[in-house]
């Protein structure tokens, strides 16, 4: 993993924790409180004037969440961060803070399903329109841009077929047109892809994935400059109230301490599994940005510092029974949505539609997505081997 000389251990284990060292606790406290009291009426009056800076109520600020915000911002080279109760809430808040009736959004095709739903269905109710474009082409963004375009929404790579966008070029184009850019960076994490350095205005994460890392919490992150974060805080963040609990914030602080070693382990195991699966006679096609068969392999090498965990294959069969039998036969891969935890997962595209009509509109019917957790690759390969034998 290329971490560009950043002191990750400092950010994840020391930054912001000075106070807890004074108190001689090595682990920070969980401030499980909903509100904060004041000595005088005038003191609480001052807090009302500027809730962004004040400690008034946990829907706004909470010290445990504040420690987490500091670490997430440092990890992304952002000035500030907000932590929300889910990745979907983070995307919705960031988008809603930047549009009004009559505005237009250009979004990459095939983004995360709830991002698509937000733009294509929900926002239409408020007269906000959108165009979904082929993200592999910068020109497609330019062509779709109209006078009313306020936002570009990116996700690079996406998490089933792993198409990339040229982040630097699209951010540059947006700046020229006065358009705000939002990217979903959940696949890479801020360690794996420095979107803000590449020129993006707002970076979003589903922290339910690698940041939580243990499949035991749901959370989302918004990263940006101070002005933008304060603007979102005072509107969507306080209004929707989709905040993380202090307890879950503490769990994420603990998980982040091992993020770099988890990412390293996951990348190593992913490489080993891909080495096995890639040339298997039952596999027709591999989808993985760091494999040289990926059509945007050189762009991936250029803008991503890390790749791992998630990849997809097309099986060499269109027989639904065989696809299901293969997945059902896997013992070390659980059949489940999500990813980023300790457990390895499998998710076939055929599960997204009825058996009678299993060719999904977006995805090839024989596509199977894998997530490699913290397992030793040797046991995963053995498991794949026995499952492939079942369909031979
Ligand atoms: C999971 C996911 C989300 C949504 O995050 P939640 O925490 O589940 O709300 C958004 N984007 C991507 C790429 C995801 O994988």
Short mmCIF file of C-alpha atoms and ligand atoms in Angstrom, two decimals:
data_model
loop_
_atom_site.label_atom_id
_atom_site.label_comp_id
_atom_site.label_asym_id
_atom_site.label_seq_id
_atom_site.Cartn_x
_atom_site.Cartn_y
_atom_site.Cartn_z
CA UNK A 1 0.00 0.00 0.00
CA UNK A 2 1.39 3.41 -1.01
CA UNK A 3 0.55 5.66 1.94
CA UNK A 4 2.53 8.65 0.66
CA UNK A 5 4.53 9.07 3.87
CA UNK A 6 1.48 9.91 5.95
CA UNK A 7 1.82 9.00 9.65
CA UNK A 8 -1.25 6.79 9.83
CA UNK A 9 -0.41 5.46 13.28
CA UNK A 10 -0.31 9.01 14.65
CA UNK A 11 -3.65 9.94 13.06
CA UNK A 12 -5.45 6.81 14.17
CA UNK A 13 -3.95 6.31 17.63
CA UNK A 14 -2.62 9.61 19.00
CA UNK A 15 -4.29 12.59 17.27
CA UNK A 16 -6.95 14.19 19.46
CA UNK A 17 -6.29 11.82 22.36
CA UNK A 18 -3.94 14.08 24.33
CA UNK A 19 -6.66 14.77 26.91
CA UNK A 20 -7.12 11.09 27.58
CA UNK A 21 -3.37 10.70 28.15
CA UNK A 22 -3.51 13.49 30.78
CA UNK A 23 -6.26 11.54 32.42
CA UNK A 24 -4.03 8.44 32.09
CA UNK A 25 -6.64 6.47 30.18
CA UNK A 26 -5.16 4.87 27.09
CA UNK A 27 -8.61 4.34 25.59
CA UNK A 28 -10.82 7.43 25.22
CA UNK A 29 -14.04 7.68 27.24
CA UNK A 30 -17.49 7.25 25.66
CA UNK A 31 -19.42 10.45 26.38
CA UNK A 32 -22.82 8.77 26.45
CA UNK A 33 -24.81 11.93 27.09
CA UNK A 34 -27.60 13.60 25.13
CA UNK A 35 -27.14 17.14 26.49
CA UNK A 36 -24.62 19.42 28.16
CA UNK A 37 -25.27 21.81 31.05
CA UNK A 38 -24.13 25.40 31.50
CA UNK A 39 -23.15 27.44 34.57
CA UNK A 40 -25.13 30.53 33.55
CA UNK A 41 -28.02 31.58 31.33
CA UNK A 42 -25.67 33.77 29.36
CA UNK A 43 -23.38 30.81 28.63
CA UNK A 44 -26.23 28.76 27.13
CA UNK A 45 -27.41 31.84 25.21
CA UNK A 46 -23.96 31.99 23.58
CA UNK A 47 -24.11 28.30 22.71
CA UNK A 48 -27.41 28.83 20.85
CA UNK A 49 -25.72 31.49 18.70
CA UNK A 50 -23.21 29.03 17.25
CA UNK A 51 -24.16 25.39 17.67
CA UNK A 52 -21.45 24.34 15.19
CA UNK A 53 -18.78 25.37 17.72
CA UNK A 54 -20.72 24.81 20.92
CA UNK A 55 -21.32 21.69 22.97
CA UNK A 56 -25.08 21.96 23.51
CA UNK A 57 -26.80 18.75 22.46
CA UNK A 58 -25.51 15.46 20.98
CA UNK A 59 -27.56 15.85 17.76
CA UNK A 60 -24.99 18.59 17.05
CA UNK A 61 -21.71 18.01 18.91
CA UNK A 62 -20.46 15.31 21.24
CA UNK A 63 -16.82 14.90 22.43
CA UNK A 64 -16.55 11.22 21.40
CA UNK A 65 -17.90 12.01 17.94
CA UNK A 66 -15.63 15.09 17.77
CA UNK A 67 -12.55 12.89 18.32
CA UNK A 68 -13.69 10.59 15.51
CA UNK A 69 -14.34 13.59 13.19
CA UNK A 70 -10.79 14.82 13.77
CA UNK A 71 -9.26 11.48 12.82
CA UNK A 72 -11.45 10.96 9.73
CA UNK A 73 -10.65 14.48 8.49
CA UNK A 74 -6.90 13.97 8.96
CA UNK A 75 -7.05 10.65 7.14
CA UNK A 76 -8.65 12.35 4.11
CA UNK A 77 -6.63 15.62 4.22
CA UNK A 78 -9.96 17.37 4.72
CA UNK A 79 -10.47 20.40 6.99
CA UNK A 80 -13.41 18.81 8.76
CA UNK A 81 -15.75 15.83 8.83
CA UNK A 82 -19.31 15.02 9.84
CA UNK A 83 -20.32 11.55 10.97
CA UNK A 84 -23.88 10.40 10.27
CA UNK A 85 -25.97 7.38 11.12
CA UNK A 86 -25.41 5.74 7.69
CA UNK A 87 -23.66 6.15 4.36
CA UNK A 88 -27.02 6.73 2.70
CA UNK A 89 -27.72 9.58 5.18
CA UNK A 90 -24.30 11.09 4.40
CA UNK A 91 -24.96 11.06 0.64
CA UNK A 92 -28.51 12.44 1.05
CA UNK A 93 -27.38 15.26 3.35
CA UNK A 94 -24.46 16.26 1.11
CA UNK A 95 -26.58 16.26 -2.04
CA UNK A 96 -29.62 18.01 -0.51
CA UNK A 97 -27.42 20.78 0.92
CA UNK A 98 -26.40 21.76 -2.63
CA UNK A 99 -29.61 21.71 -4.69
CA UNK A 100 -32.95 23.49 -4.96
CA UNK A 101 -35.95 23.24 -7.32
CA UNK A 102 -34.91 23.66 -10.95
CA UNK A 103 -31.35 22.41 -10.44
CA UNK A 104 -29.77 19.54 -12.36
CA UNK A 105 -27.31 16.84 -11.26
CA UNK A 106 -24.92 14.81 -13.42
CA UNK A 107 -24.19 11.43 -11.84
CA UNK A 108 -22.10 8.48 -12.92
CA UNK A 109 -24.12 5.48 -14.17
CA UNK A 110 -24.58 2.50 -11.84
CA UNK A 111 -23.81 4.23 -8.53
CA UNK A 112 -24.75 2.66 -5.20
CA UNK A 113 -28.46 1.70 -5.43
CA UNK A 114 -29.72 4.21 -2.83
CA UNK A 115 -27.71 7.03 -4.41
CA UNK A 116 -29.48 6.23 -7.64
CA UNK A 117 -32.87 6.13 -5.91
CA UNK A 118 -32.20 9.49 -4.24
CA UNK A 119 -31.41 11.22 -7.53
CA UNK A 120 -33.75 9.46 -9.93
CA UNK A 121 -36.87 9.16 -7.75
CA UNK A 122 -36.78 11.15 -4.54
CA UNK A 123 -35.32 14.43 -5.79
CA UNK A 124 -37.64 14.44 -8.82
CA UNK A 125 -40.46 15.17 -6.37
CA UNK A 126 -38.83 18.53 -5.73
CA UNK A 127 -38.23 19.36 -9.40
CA UNK A 128 -34.54 18.47 -9.36
CA UNK A 129 -33.51 16.63 -12.51
CA UNK A 130 -30.52 14.45 -13.35
CA UNK A 131 -28.53 12.79 -16.10
CA UNK A 132 -26.66 9.51 -15.55
CA UNK A 133 -23.53 9.33 -17.70
CA UNK A 134 -20.85 6.81 -18.65
CA UNK A 135 -18.29 7.65 -15.97
CA UNK A 136 -15.36 6.26 -17.95
CA UNK A 137 -15.62 9.29 -20.26
CA UNK A 138 -14.80 12.82 -19.04
CA UNK A 139 -16.43 14.17 -22.21
CA UNK A 140 -19.72 12.54 -21.16
CA UNK A 141 -19.79 14.78 -18.06
CA UNK A 142 -19.08 17.84 -20.17
CA UNK A 143 -21.77 16.93 -22.69
CA UNK A 144 -24.41 16.35 -19.99
CA UNK A 145 -23.69 19.66 -18.25
CA UNK A 146 -26.34 22.37 -18.68
CA UNK A 147 -26.70 25.86 -17.15
CA UNK A 148 -28.78 24.40 -14.30
CA UNK A 149 -26.16 21.76 -13.39
CA UNK A 150 -25.09 22.27 -9.76
CA UNK A 151 -23.55 18.92 -8.84
CA UNK A 152 -21.43 16.10 -10.20
CA UNK A 153 -21.88 12.89 -8.24
CA UNK A 154 -19.09 10.31 -8.64
CA UNK A 155 -18.33 6.86 -7.30
CA UNK A 156 -14.96 5.46 -8.31
CA UNK A 157 -14.81 2.55 -8.54
CA UNK A 158 -18.40 1.37 -8.16
CA UNK A 159 -18.89 -1.83 -6.22
CA UNK A 160 -20.19 -4.47 -8.65
CA UNK A 161 -18.44 -3.89 -11.96
CA UNK A 162 -15.71 -1.47 -10.79
CA UNK A 163 -15.73 1.19 -13.51
CA UNK A 164 -13.54 4.20 -12.65
CA UNK A 165 -13.79 7.90 -13.30
CA UNK A 166 -10.78 10.07 -14.05
CA UNK A 167 -11.23 11.97 -10.78
CA UNK A 168 -8.66 14.73 -11.38
CA UNK A 169 -9.97 15.61 -14.85
CA UNK A 170 -13.63 15.62 -13.79
CA UNK A 171 -12.85 17.75 -10.71
CA UNK A 172 -10.98 20.16 -12.97
CA UNK A 173 -13.89 20.37 -15.42
CA UNK A 174 -16.32 20.99 -12.54
CA UNK A 175 -14.18 23.84 -11.16
CA UNK A 176 -14.19 25.53 -14.57
CA UNK A 177 -18.02 25.33 -14.67
CA UNK A 178 -18.58 26.32 -11.00
CA UNK A 179 -20.06 22.90 -10.21
CA UNK A 180 -19.67 21.15 -6.83
CA UNK A 181 -18.27 17.60 -6.86
CA UNK A 182 -19.25 14.78 -4.50
CA UNK A 183 -17.58 11.38 -4.58
CA UNK A 184 -18.48 8.14 -2.81
CA UNK A 185 -15.04 6.84 -1.79
CA UNK A 186 -16.23 3.83 0.22
CA UNK A 187 -14.44 1.23 -1.93
CA UNK A 188 -10.92 2.64 -1.44
CA UNK A 189 -11.21 4.48 1.92
CA UNK A 190 -9.34 7.78 2.32
CA UNK A 191 -6.11 5.81 2.73
CA UNK A 192 -6.63 4.07 -0.60
CA UNK A 193 -7.65 7.11 -2.64
CA UNK A 194 -6.97 10.80 -1.86
CA UNK A 195 -10.02 12.37 -3.51
CA UNK A 196 -9.66 15.80 -1.90
CA UNK A 197 -6.06 16.02 -3.10
CA UNK A 198 -7.35 15.09 -6.58
CA UNK A 199 -9.61 18.18 -6.46
CA UNK A 200 -12.96 16.80 -5.22
CA UNK A 201 -15.05 19.13 -3.02
CA UNK A 202 -16.92 16.59 -0.89
CA UNK A 203 -15.94 13.01 -0.08
CA UNK A 204 -18.56 10.56 1.25
CA UNK A 205 -18.10 7.17 2.89
CA UNK A 206 -20.24 4.36 4.06
CA UNK A 207 -18.40 3.78 7.34
CA UNK A 208 -20.43 0.59 7.71
CA UNK A 209 -17.77 -0.98 5.47
CA UNK A 210 -14.00 -0.70 6.17
CA UNK A 211 -14.15 2.06 8.80
CA UNK A 212 -16.49 0.05 11.02
CA UNK A 213 -14.64 -3.01 9.81
CA UNK A 214 -16.31 -5.61 12.00
CA UNK A 215 -19.85 -5.76 10.58
CA UNK A 216 -21.31 -4.39 13.80
CA UNK A 217 -22.18 -0.77 13.05
CA UNK A 218 -23.89 1.43 10.43
CA UNK A 219 -22.48 4.92 9.86
CA UNK A 220 -21.56 7.44 7.18
CA UNK A 221 -19.00 10.22 6.75
CA UNK A 222 -18.95 13.58 4.94
CA UNK A 223 -15.53 15.22 4.41
CA UNK A 224 -14.89 18.71 3.07
CA UNK A 225 -13.61 22.19 3.86
CA UNK A 226 -14.78 24.03 7.03
CA UNK A 227 -17.25 26.29 5.18
CA UNK A 228 -19.02 23.40 3.45
CA UNK A 229 -19.09 21.26 6.59
CA UNK A 230 -20.54 24.14 8.61
CA UNK A 231 -23.18 24.75 5.93
CA UNK A 232 -24.26 21.08 5.93
CA UNK A 233 -24.14 20.99 9.77
CA UNK A 234 -26.55 23.94 10.06
CA UNK A 235 -29.03 22.56 7.52
CA UNK A 236 -29.38 18.86 6.69
CA UNK A 237 -27.25 17.54 9.56
CA UNK A 238 -29.23 19.21 12.38
CA UNK A 239 -32.56 19.06 10.53
CA UNK A 240 -32.55 15.37 9.56
CA UNK A 241 -30.82 14.50 12.81
CA UNK A 242 -29.22 11.36 11.38
CA UNK A 243 -26.35 11.33 13.87
CA UNK A 244 -24.14 8.51 15.09
CA UNK A 245 -24.44 7.47 18.74
CA UNK A 246 -21.42 8.14 20.99
CA UNK A 247 -21.17 4.40 21.54
CA UNK A 248 -20.93 3.64 17.80
CA UNK A 249 -18.47 6.53 17.37
CA UNK A 250 -16.25 4.90 19.98
CA UNK A 251 -16.50 1.53 18.20
CA UNK A 252 -15.35 3.21 14.99
CA UNK A 253 -12.41 4.91 16.76
CA UNK A 254 -11.35 1.47 17.97
CA UNK A 255 -11.77 -0.09 14.52
CA UNK A 256 -9.77 2.63 12.79
CA UNK A 257 -6.68 1.73 14.83
CA UNK A 258 -6.35 -1.46 12.78
CA UNK A 259 -7.54 -0.06 9.43
CA UNK A 260 -4.08 0.01 7.74
CA UNK A 261 -3.22 -3.57 8.72
CA UNK A 262 -6.67 -4.82 7.80
CA UNK A 263 -6.39 -3.20 4.36
CA UNK A 264 -2.95 -4.72 3.86
CA UNK A 265 -4.09 -8.19 4.85
CA UNK A 266 -7.22 -7.94 2.69
CA UNK A 267 -5.21 -6.82 -0.36
CA UNK A 268 -2.73 -9.68 0.05
CA UNK A 269 -5.49 -12.29 0.38
CA UNK A 270 -7.45 -10.76 -2.51
CA UNK A 271 -4.39 -11.03 -4.76
CA UNK A 272 -3.90 -14.67 -3.81
CA UNK A 273 -7.57 -15.55 -4.43
CA UNK A 274 -7.61 -13.68 -7.73
CA UNK A 275 -4.44 -15.51 -8.78
CA UNK A 276 -6.36 -18.74 -8.34
CA UNK A 277 -9.75 -17.75 -9.73
CA UNK A 278 -8.62 -15.70 -12.71
CA UNK A 279 -7.61 -18.58 -14.97
CA UNK A 280 -10.12 -21.08 -13.68
CA UNK A 281 -12.00 -22.79 -16.56
CA UNK A 282 -15.33 -22.03 -14.84
CA UNK A 283 -14.59 -18.28 -14.86
CA UNK A 284 -15.29 -16.26 -17.99
CA UNK A 285 -14.33 -12.75 -16.92
CA UNK A 286 -12.78 -10.97 -13.93
CA UNK A 287 -13.69 -7.45 -12.76
CA UNK A 288 -10.91 -5.99 -10.59
CA UNK A 289 -9.26 -2.55 -11.04
CA UNK A 290 -5.71 -3.69 -10.16
CA UNK A 291 -5.76 -6.63 -12.58
CA UNK A 292 -4.16 -5.90 -15.94
CA UNK A 293 -7.28 -7.19 -17.71
CA UNK A 294 -9.26 -4.20 -16.35
CA UNK A 295 -9.90 -1.70 -19.19
CA UNK A 296 -8.89 1.22 -16.92
CA UNK A 297 -5.98 -0.54 -15.25
CA UNK A 298 -3.48 2.29 -15.79
CA UNK A 299 -5.90 4.93 -14.45
CA UNK A 300 -6.47 2.69 -11.42
CA UNK A 301 -2.72 2.45 -10.80
CA UNK A 302 -2.43 6.20 -11.13
CA UNK A 303 -5.21 7.45 -8.86
CA UNK A 304 -5.69 4.59 -6.38
CA UNK A 305 -3.13 3.84 -3.65
CA UNK A 306 -4.89 0.66 -2.68
CA UNK A 307 -7.27 -1.90 -4.13
CA UNK A 308 -8.65 -4.99 -2.50
CA UNK A 309 -11.47 -6.89 -0.92
CA UNK A 310 -14.16 -6.58 -3.56
CA UNK A 311 -14.07 -8.10 -7.03
CA UNK A 312 -16.52 -9.83 -9.35
CA UNK A 313 -16.38 -12.68 -11.84
CA UNK A 314 -18.66 -13.85 -14.61
CA UNK A 315 -19.06 -17.58 -14.29
CA UNK A 316 -18.69 -19.65 -17.44
CA UNK A 317 -22.34 -20.66 -17.32
CA UNK A 318 -25.74 -19.03 -17.74
CA UNK A 319 -27.44 -21.89 -15.93
CA UNK A 320 -29.19 -20.40 -12.91
CA UNK A 321 -29.17 -23.71 -11.01
CA UNK A 322 -25.41 -24.02 -11.44
CA UNK A 323 -24.82 -20.41 -10.28
CA UNK A 324 -26.98 -20.96 -7.20
CA UNK A 325 -25.40 -24.34 -6.46
CA UNK A 326 -21.91 -22.81 -6.66
CA UNK A 327 -22.81 -20.03 -4.20
CA UNK A 328 -24.79 -22.32 -1.88
CA UNK A 329 -21.81 -24.73 -1.75
CA UNK A 330 -19.38 -22.11 -0.42
CA UNK A 331 -18.77 -22.51 3.30
CA UNK A 332 -16.21 -19.79 4.07
CA UNK A 333 -18.10 -17.14 2.08
CA UNK A 334 -21.40 -16.08 3.65
CA UNK A 335 -24.21 -15.07 1.30
CA UNK A 336 -24.85 -11.47 2.35
CA UNK A 337 -24.92 -7.84 1.28
CA UNK A 338 -22.34 -5.28 2.43
CA UNK A 339 -18.57 -5.83 2.81
CA UNK A 340 -15.59 -4.39 4.69
CA UNK A 341 -15.85 -6.63 7.75
CA UNK A 342 -13.81 -9.60 8.95
CA UNK A 343 -15.99 -12.17 7.16
CA UNK A 344 -15.70 -13.16 3.50
CA UNK A 345 -18.85 -12.79 1.42
CA UNK A 346 -20.43 -13.80 -1.86
CA UNK A 347 -23.24 -11.94 -3.62
CA UNK A 348 -24.55 -13.25 -6.96
CA UNK A 349 -26.37 -10.78 -9.26
CA UNK A 350 -29.11 -13.36 -9.89
CA UNK A 351 -30.37 -12.79 -6.33
CA UNK A 352 -31.52 -9.28 -7.29
CA UNK A 353 -34.37 -10.57 -9.43
CA UNK A 354 -37.00 -13.30 -9.48
CA UNK A 355 -35.89 -16.78 -10.57
CA UNK A 356 -38.18 -16.63 -13.63
CA UNK A 357 -36.50 -13.45 -14.79
CA UNK A 358 -33.00 -13.64 -13.39
CA UNK A 359 -31.23 -11.52 -16.01
CA UNK A 360 -30.81 -8.31 -14.04
CA UNK A 361 -31.12 -5.07 -16.00
CA UNK A 362 -27.73 -3.67 -14.91
CA UNK A 363 -25.55 -6.66 -14.27
CA UNK A 364 -24.72 -9.78 -16.28
CA UNK A 365 -26.86 -12.67 -14.99
CA UNK A 366 -23.77 -14.82 -14.35
CA UNK A 367 -21.97 -12.16 -12.30
CA UNK A 368 -20.87 -13.13 -8.80
CA UNK A 369 -19.31 -10.60 -6.45
CA UNK A 370 -16.85 -11.64 -3.77
CA UNK A 371 -15.56 -9.85 -0.72
CA UNK A 372 -12.38 -11.14 0.87
CA UNK A 373 -12.31 -10.62 4.63
CA UNK A 374 -9.56 -11.44 7.10
CA UNK A 375 -9.45 -15.16 6.27
CA UNK A 376 -6.23 -16.87 5.25
CA UNK A 377 -6.43 -17.05 1.42
CA UNK A 378 -5.46 -20.75 1.46
CA UNK A 379 -8.78 -21.75 3.07
CA UNK A 380 -10.79 -19.51 0.78
CA UNK A 381 -9.16 -21.07 -2.28
CA UNK A 382 -9.86 -24.59 -0.95
CA UNK A 383 -13.47 -23.57 -0.44
CA UNK A 384 -13.78 -22.15 -3.97
CA UNK A 385 -12.20 -25.30 -5.36
CA UNK A 386 -14.81 -27.61 -3.80
CA UNK A 387 -17.65 -25.31 -4.91
CA UNK A 388 -16.37 -25.22 -8.53
CA UNK A 389 -16.19 -29.04 -8.47
CA UNK A 390 -19.90 -29.14 -7.66
CA UNK A 391 -20.77 -27.49 -10.99
CA UNK A 392 -18.35 -29.42 -13.17
C1 LIG B 1 -22.97 0.49 1.60
C2 LIG B 1 -22.74 1.59 0.68
C3 LIG B 1 -23.41 2.82 0.80
C4 LIG B 1 -24.47 3.05 1.83
O1 LIG B 1 -23.97 3.03 3.11
P1 LIG B 1 -24.85 2.60 4.39
O2 LIG B 1 -23.92 2.82 5.50
O3 LIG B 1 -25.27 1.18 4.17
O4 LIG B 1 -26.03 3.52 4.41
C5 LIG B 1 -23.07 3.83 -0.05
N1 LIG B 1 -22.15 3.65 -1.02
C6 LIG B 1 -21.52 2.49 -1.20
C7 LIG B 1 -20.50 2.37 -2.28
C8 LIG B 1 -21.78 1.42 -0.36
O5 LIG B 1 -21.17 0.25 -0.56
#
